[in-house]
CSV table of C-alpha atoms in Angstrom, one decimal:
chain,number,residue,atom,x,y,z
A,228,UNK,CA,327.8,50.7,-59.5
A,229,UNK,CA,325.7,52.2,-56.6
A,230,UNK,CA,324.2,54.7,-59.2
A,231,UNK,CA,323.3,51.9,-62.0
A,232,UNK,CA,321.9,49.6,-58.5
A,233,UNK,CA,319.8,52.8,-57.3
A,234,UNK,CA,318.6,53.8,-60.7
A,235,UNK,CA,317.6,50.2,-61.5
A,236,UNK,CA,315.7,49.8,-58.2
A,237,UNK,CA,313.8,53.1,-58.9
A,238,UNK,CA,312.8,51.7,-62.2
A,239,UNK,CA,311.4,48.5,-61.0
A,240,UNK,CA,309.8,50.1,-58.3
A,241,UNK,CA,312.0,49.2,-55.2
A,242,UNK,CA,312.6,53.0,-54.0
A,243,UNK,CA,310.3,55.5,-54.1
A,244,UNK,CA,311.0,58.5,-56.6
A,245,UNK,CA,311.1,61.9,-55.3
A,246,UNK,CA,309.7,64.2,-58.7
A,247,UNK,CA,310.7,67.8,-57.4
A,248,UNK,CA,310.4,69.0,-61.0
A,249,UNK,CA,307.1,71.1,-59.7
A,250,UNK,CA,309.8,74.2,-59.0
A,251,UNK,CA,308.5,73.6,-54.7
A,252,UNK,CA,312.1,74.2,-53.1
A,253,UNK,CA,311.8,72.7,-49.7
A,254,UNK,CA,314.8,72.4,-47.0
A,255,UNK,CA,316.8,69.7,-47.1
A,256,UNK,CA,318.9,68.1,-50.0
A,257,UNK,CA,316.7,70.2,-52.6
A,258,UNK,CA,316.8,73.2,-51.4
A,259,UNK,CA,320.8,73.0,-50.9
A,260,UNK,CA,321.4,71.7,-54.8
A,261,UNK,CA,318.8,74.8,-55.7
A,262,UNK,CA,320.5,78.0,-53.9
A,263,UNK,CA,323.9,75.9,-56.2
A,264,UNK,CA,321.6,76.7,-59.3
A,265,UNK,CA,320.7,72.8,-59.8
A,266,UNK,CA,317.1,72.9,-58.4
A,267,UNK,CA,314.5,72.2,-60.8
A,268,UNK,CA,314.4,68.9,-61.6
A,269,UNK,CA,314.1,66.0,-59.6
A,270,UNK,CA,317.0,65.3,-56.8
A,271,UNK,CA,318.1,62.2,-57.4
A,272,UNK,CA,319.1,62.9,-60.8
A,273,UNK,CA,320.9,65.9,-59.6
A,274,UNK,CA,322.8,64.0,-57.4
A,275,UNK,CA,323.5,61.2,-59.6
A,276,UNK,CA,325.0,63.4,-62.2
A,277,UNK,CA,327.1,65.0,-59.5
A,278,UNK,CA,328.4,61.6,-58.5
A,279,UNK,CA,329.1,60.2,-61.9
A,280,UNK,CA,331.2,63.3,-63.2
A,281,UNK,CA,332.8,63.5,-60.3
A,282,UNK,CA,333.9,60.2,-60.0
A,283,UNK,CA,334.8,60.3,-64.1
A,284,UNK,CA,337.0,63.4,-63.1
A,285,UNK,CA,338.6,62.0,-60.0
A,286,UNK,CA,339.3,58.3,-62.1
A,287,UNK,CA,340.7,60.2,-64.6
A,288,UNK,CA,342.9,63.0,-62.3
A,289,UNK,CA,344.1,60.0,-60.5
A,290,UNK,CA,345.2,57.8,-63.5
A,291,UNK,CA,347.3,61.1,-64.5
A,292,UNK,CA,348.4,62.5,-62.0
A,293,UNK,CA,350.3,61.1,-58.7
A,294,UNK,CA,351.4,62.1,-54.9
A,295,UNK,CA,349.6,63.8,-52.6
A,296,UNK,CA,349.3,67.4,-53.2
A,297,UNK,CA,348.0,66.2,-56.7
A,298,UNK,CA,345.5,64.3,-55.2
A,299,UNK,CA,344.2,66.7,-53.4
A,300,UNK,CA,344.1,69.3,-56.5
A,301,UNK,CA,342.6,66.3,-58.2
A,302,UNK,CA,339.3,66.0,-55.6
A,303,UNK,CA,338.7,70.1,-55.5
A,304,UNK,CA,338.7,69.6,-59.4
A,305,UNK,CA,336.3,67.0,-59.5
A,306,UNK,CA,334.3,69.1,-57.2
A,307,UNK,CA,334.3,71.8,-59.7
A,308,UNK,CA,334.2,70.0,-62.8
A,309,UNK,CA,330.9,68.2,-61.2
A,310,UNK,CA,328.6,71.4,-60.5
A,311,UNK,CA,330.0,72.5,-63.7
A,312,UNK,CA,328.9,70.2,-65.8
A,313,UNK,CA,325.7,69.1,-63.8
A,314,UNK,CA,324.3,72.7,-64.1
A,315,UNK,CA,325.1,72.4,-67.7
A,316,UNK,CA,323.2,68.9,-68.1
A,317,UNK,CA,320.4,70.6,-65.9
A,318,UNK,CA,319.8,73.7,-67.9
A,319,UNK,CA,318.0,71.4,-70.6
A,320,UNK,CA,316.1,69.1,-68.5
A,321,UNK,CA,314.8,71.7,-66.6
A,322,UNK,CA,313.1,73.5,-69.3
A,323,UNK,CA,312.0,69.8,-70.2
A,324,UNK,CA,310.3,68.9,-66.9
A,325,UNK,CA,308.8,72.1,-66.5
A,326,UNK,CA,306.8,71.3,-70.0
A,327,UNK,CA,303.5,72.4,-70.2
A,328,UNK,CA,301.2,71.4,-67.2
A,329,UNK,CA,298.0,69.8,-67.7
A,330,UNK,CA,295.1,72.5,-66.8
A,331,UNK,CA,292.6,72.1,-64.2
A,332,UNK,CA,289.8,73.4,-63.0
A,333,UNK,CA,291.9,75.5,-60.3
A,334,UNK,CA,292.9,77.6,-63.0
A,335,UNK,CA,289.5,79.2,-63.3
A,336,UNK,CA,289.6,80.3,-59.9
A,337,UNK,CA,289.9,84.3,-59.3
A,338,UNK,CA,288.7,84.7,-63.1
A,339,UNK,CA,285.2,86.7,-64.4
A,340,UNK,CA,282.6,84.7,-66.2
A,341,UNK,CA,279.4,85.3,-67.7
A,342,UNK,CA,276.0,84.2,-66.1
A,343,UNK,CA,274.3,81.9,-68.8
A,344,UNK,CA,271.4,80.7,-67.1
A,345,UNK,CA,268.2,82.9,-66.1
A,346,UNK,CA,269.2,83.0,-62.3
A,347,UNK,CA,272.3,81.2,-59.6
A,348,UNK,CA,271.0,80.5,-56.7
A,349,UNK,CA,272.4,77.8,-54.0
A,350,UNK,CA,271.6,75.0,-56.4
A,351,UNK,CA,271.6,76.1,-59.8
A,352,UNK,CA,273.1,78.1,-62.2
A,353,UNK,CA,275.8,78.0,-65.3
A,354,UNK,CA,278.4,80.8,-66.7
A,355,UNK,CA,280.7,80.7,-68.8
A,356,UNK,CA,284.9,81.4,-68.3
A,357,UNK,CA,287.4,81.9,-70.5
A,358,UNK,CA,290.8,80.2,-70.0
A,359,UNK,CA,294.2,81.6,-70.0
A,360,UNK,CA,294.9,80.6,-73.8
A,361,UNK,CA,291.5,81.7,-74.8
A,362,UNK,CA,289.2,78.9,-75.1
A,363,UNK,CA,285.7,79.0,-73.0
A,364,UNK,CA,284.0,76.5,-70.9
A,365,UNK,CA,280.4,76.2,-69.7
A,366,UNK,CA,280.6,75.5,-66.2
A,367,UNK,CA,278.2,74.7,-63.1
A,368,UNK,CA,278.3,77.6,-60.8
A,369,UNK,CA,276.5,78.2,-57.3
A,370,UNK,CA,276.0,81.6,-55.0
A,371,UNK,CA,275.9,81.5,-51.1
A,372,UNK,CA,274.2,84.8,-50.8
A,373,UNK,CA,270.9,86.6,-52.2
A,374,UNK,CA,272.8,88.4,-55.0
A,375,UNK,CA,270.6,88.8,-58.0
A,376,UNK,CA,272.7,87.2,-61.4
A,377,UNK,CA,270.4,87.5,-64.6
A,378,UNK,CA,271.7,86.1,-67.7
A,379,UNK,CA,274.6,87.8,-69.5
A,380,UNK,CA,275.9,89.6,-65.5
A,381,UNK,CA,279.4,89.4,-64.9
A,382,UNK,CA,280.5,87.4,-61.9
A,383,UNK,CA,283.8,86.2,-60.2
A,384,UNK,CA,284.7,83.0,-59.4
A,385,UNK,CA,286.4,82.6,-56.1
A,386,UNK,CA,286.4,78.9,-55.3
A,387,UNK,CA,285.8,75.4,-56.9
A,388,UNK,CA,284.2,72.7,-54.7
A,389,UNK,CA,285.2,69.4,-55.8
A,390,UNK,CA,282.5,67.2,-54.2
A,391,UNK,CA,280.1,69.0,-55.8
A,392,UNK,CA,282.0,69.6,-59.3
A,393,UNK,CA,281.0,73.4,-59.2
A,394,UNK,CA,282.5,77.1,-58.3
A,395,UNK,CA,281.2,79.5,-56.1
A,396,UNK,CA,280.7,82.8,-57.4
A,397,UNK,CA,280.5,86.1,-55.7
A,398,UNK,CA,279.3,89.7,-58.2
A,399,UNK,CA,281.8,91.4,-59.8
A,400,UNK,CA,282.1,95.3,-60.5
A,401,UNK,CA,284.6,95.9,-62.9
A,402,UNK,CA,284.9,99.8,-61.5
A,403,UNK,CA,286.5,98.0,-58.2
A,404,UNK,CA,289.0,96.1,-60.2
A,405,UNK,CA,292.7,97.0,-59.5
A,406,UNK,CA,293.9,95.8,-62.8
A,407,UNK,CA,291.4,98.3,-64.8
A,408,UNK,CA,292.7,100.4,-67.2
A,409,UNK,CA,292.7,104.1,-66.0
Protein backbone atom coordinates (compact mmCIF):
# COMPACT_ATOMS: atom_id res chain seq x y z
CA UNK A 1 0.00 0.00 0.00
CA UNK A 2 2.70 2.72 0.82
CA UNK A 3 4.43 1.78 -2.56
CA UNK A 4 1.04 2.06 -4.78
CA UNK A 5 0.35 5.61 -2.41
CA UNK A 6 4.06 6.82 -3.20
CA UNK A 7 4.08 5.81 -6.79
CA UNK A 8 0.58 7.37 -7.33
CA UNK A 9 1.72 10.69 -5.76
CA UNK A 10 4.84 10.80 -7.96
CA UNK A 11 2.57 10.41 -10.94
CA UNK A 12 0.30 13.15 -10.17
CA UNK A 13 2.98 15.31 -9.18
CA UNK A 14 2.78 15.34 -5.29
CA UNK A 15 6.60 14.20 -4.70
CA UNK A 16 9.24 15.19 -6.51
CA UNK A 17 11.12 12.36 -8.66
CA UNK A 18 14.69 11.79 -8.17
CA UNK A 19 15.88 10.53 -12.11
CA UNK A 20 19.46 9.13 -11.16
CA UNK A 21 19.49 7.25 -14.50
CA UNK A 22 22.47 9.80 -15.62
CA UNK A 23 25.08 6.96 -14.09
CA UNK A 24 26.18 10.37 -11.30
CA UNK A 25 26.60 8.04 -8.05
CA UNK A 26 26.44 10.45 -5.22
CA UNK A 27 26.47 9.50 -1.31
CA UNK A 28 23.67 8.72 0.27
CA UNK A 29 20.80 6.16 -0.56
CA UNK A 30 22.31 6.00 -4.32
CA UNK A 31 25.45 5.52 -3.85
CA UNK A 32 24.77 2.54 -1.11
CA UNK A 33 22.16 0.57 -3.65
CA UNK A 34 25.17 1.18 -6.46
CA UNK A 35 28.39 -0.29 -4.63
CA UNK A 36 25.14 -3.48 -4.14
CA UNK A 37 25.19 -3.51 -8.10
CA UNK A 38 21.59 -1.68 -8.30
CA UNK A 39 22.73 1.86 -9.28
CA UNK A 40 21.78 2.96 -12.50
CA UNK A 41 18.52 3.78 -12.60
CA UNK A 42 16.50 5.95 -10.67
CA UNK A 43 16.33 5.22 -6.63
CA UNK A 44 13.01 5.09 -5.93
CA UNK A 45 12.32 2.34 -8.21
CA UNK A 46 15.26 0.48 -6.76
CA UNK A 47 13.86 0.70 -3.53
CA UNK A 48 10.40 0.03 -4.43
CA UNK A 49 11.33 -3.30 -6.07
CA UNK A 50 13.30 -4.12 -3.04
CA UNK A 51 10.27 -3.50 -0.84
CA UNK A 52 7.76 -5.33 -2.93
CA UNK A 53 9.82 -8.70 -3.32
CA UNK A 54 10.73 -8.54 -0.13
CA UNK A 55 7.56 -8.25 1.29
CA UNK A 56 6.10 -11.04 -1.48
CA UNK A 57 8.98 -13.35 0.08
CA UNK A 58 8.34 -12.65 3.71
CA UNK A 59 4.15 -13.03 3.04
CA UNK A 60 4.81 -15.99 1.50
CA UNK A 61 7.84 -17.57 4.16
CA UNK A 62 5.41 -16.60 6.74
CA UNK A 63 2.20 -18.31 5.39
CA UNK A 64 4.47 -21.51 5.14
CA UNK A 65 6.47 -21.64 7.62
CA UNK A 66 5.95 -21.11 11.54
CA UNK A 67 7.97 -20.40 15.01
CA UNK A 68 10.60 -18.37 15.53
CA UNK A 69 13.78 -19.61 14.23
CA UNK A 70 11.74 -19.95 10.94
CA UNK A 71 10.85 -16.52 11.00
CA UNK A 72 13.93 -15.35 11.31
CA UNK A 73 15.37 -17.72 8.35
CA UNK A 74 12.26 -16.39 6.64
CA UNK A 75 13.44 -12.32 6.82
CA UNK A 76 17.41 -13.13 5.84
CA UNK A 77 15.64 -14.90 2.86
CA UNK A 78 13.57 -12.16 1.92
CA UNK A 79 16.62 -10.08 2.18
CA UNK A 80 18.32 -12.24 -0.26
CA UNK A 81 15.69 -13.09 -2.51
CA UNK A 82 15.08 -9.01 -2.79
CA UNK A 83 18.68 -7.89 -4.11
CA UNK A 84 18.33 -11.04 -6.06
CA UNK A 85 15.73 -10.41 -7.95
CA UNK A 86 15.95 -6.54 -8.01
CA UNK A 87 19.40 -6.67 -9.66
CA UNK A 88 17.78 -9.01 -12.06
CA UNK A 89 14.80 -6.53 -12.88
CA UNK A 90 17.61 -3.74 -12.96
CA UNK A 91 19.90 -5.33 -15.50
CA UNK A 92 17.23 -4.41 -18.24
CA UNK A 93 16.10 -1.11 -17.24
CA UNK A 94 19.32 0.06 -16.95
CA UNK A 95 20.38 -0.55 -20.38
CA UNK A 96 16.86 1.11 -20.98
CA UNK A 97 17.48 4.45 -19.22
CA UNK A 98 20.83 4.73 -20.31
CA UNK A 99 19.22 4.86 -24.13
CA UNK A 100 20.71 7.07 -26.37
CA UNK A 101 21.26 10.78 -25.08
CA UNK A 102 20.21 13.60 -26.99
CA UNK A 103 23.44 15.52 -28.47
CA UNK A 104 24.41 18.96 -27.70
CA UNK A 105 26.52 21.28 -28.55
CA UNK A 106 29.00 20.34 -25.57
CA UNK A 107 29.86 17.51 -27.56
CA UNK A 108 31.83 19.49 -30.01
CA UNK A 109 33.95 20.75 -27.40
CA UNK A 110 37.78 19.51 -27.56
CA UNK A 111 37.15 18.49 -31.31
CA UNK A 112 39.15 19.97 -34.72
CA UNK A 113 37.14 21.78 -37.27
CA UNK A 114 37.81 23.39 -40.41
CA UNK A 115 37.91 27.32 -40.86
CA UNK A 116 35.14 28.10 -43.57
CA UNK A 117 35.12 31.70 -43.67
CA UNK A 118 38.08 33.98 -45.05
CA UNK A 119 39.21 35.07 -41.46
CA UNK A 120 37.94 34.49 -37.26
CA UNK A 121 38.51 37.19 -35.44
CA UNK A 122 36.62 38.33 -32.03
CA UNK A 123 33.37 38.74 -33.94
CA UNK A 124 33.27 36.64 -36.87
CA UNK A 125 34.00 33.60 -38.29
CA UNK A 126 32.41 29.90 -39.18
CA UNK A 127 34.09 26.26 -39.37
CA UNK A 128 32.88 23.37 -39.69
CA UNK A 129 32.96 20.03 -37.05
CA UNK A 130 32.27 16.73 -37.49
CA UNK A 131 30.30 14.80 -34.79
CA UNK A 132 31.02 11.67 -33.14
CA UNK A 133 28.66 9.53 -35.63
CA UNK A 134 30.00 11.42 -38.57
CA UNK A 135 27.72 13.97 -39.56
CA UNK A 136 29.10 17.82 -39.96
CA UNK A 137 27.69 21.03 -38.77
CA UNK A 138 28.47 24.67 -39.84
CA UNK A 139 29.00 26.47 -36.79
CA UNK A 140 29.67 30.15 -35.52
CA UNK A 141 33.12 30.32 -34.09
CA UNK A 142 35.18 33.20 -32.44
CA UNK A 143 39.22 33.67 -31.48
CA UNK A 144 40.38 35.75 -28.46
CA UNK A 145 43.88 36.17 -29.72
CA UNK A 146 45.68 37.54 -33.06
CA UNK A 147 46.02 34.01 -34.55
CA UNK A 148 45.82 34.15 -38.30
CA UNK A 149 42.80 31.37 -39.48
CA UNK A 150 42.40 31.42 -43.46
CA UNK A 151 39.88 29.39 -44.95
CA UNK A 152 40.37 25.55 -45.10
CA UNK A 153 43.06 25.94 -41.43
CA UNK A 154 42.55 23.48 -38.90
CA UNK A 155 41.52 24.78 -35.50
CA UNK A 156 40.30 23.30 -32.08
CA UNK A 157 37.48 24.06 -30.31
CA UNK A 158 37.94 24.47 -26.64
CA UNK A 159 34.73 26.07 -25.32
CA UNK A 160 31.13 26.95 -26.32
CA UNK A 161 29.66 30.22 -24.97
CA UNK A 162 25.95 29.91 -24.70
CA UNK A 163 24.99 33.64 -24.56
CA UNK A 164 26.48 34.18 -27.53
CA UNK A 165 25.61 30.67 -29.30
CA UNK A 166 29.27 30.28 -30.55
CA UNK A 167 32.77 28.28 -29.63
CA UNK A 168 35.95 29.69 -29.05
CA UNK A 169 38.66 28.30 -30.92
CA UNK A 170 42.28 28.22 -30.32
CA UNK A 171 45.06 26.78 -33.63
CA UNK A 172 45.62 23.40 -33.84
CA UNK A 173 48.94 21.53 -34.87
CA UNK A 174 48.33 18.15 -35.55
CA UNK A 175 52.28 17.30 -34.97
CA UNK A 176 51.42 18.22 -31.01
CA UNK A 177 48.62 15.83 -30.92
CA UNK A 178 49.07 12.95 -28.40
CA UNK A 179 46.55 10.72 -30.08
CA UNK A 180 48.65 10.93 -33.64
CA UNK A 181 49.59 8.02 -35.20
CA UNK A 182 53.42 7.41 -34.82
Amino acid sequence: MVIVGYWLLAVFGGIGFDDDAGGTETAGVTGFLGGLGLGGVPAAVTVSLLVVIAWFVSLVGGVLFSGVPALTGVLAAALVCAWAGTRLIVLPLRRAARGDRAPSRADFVGRTCVVRTGRVGGDFGQAEVTAADGSSALVQVRQTGDDVFDAGSTALIFAYDSAGEFFWVMPYDAELDPDRPL
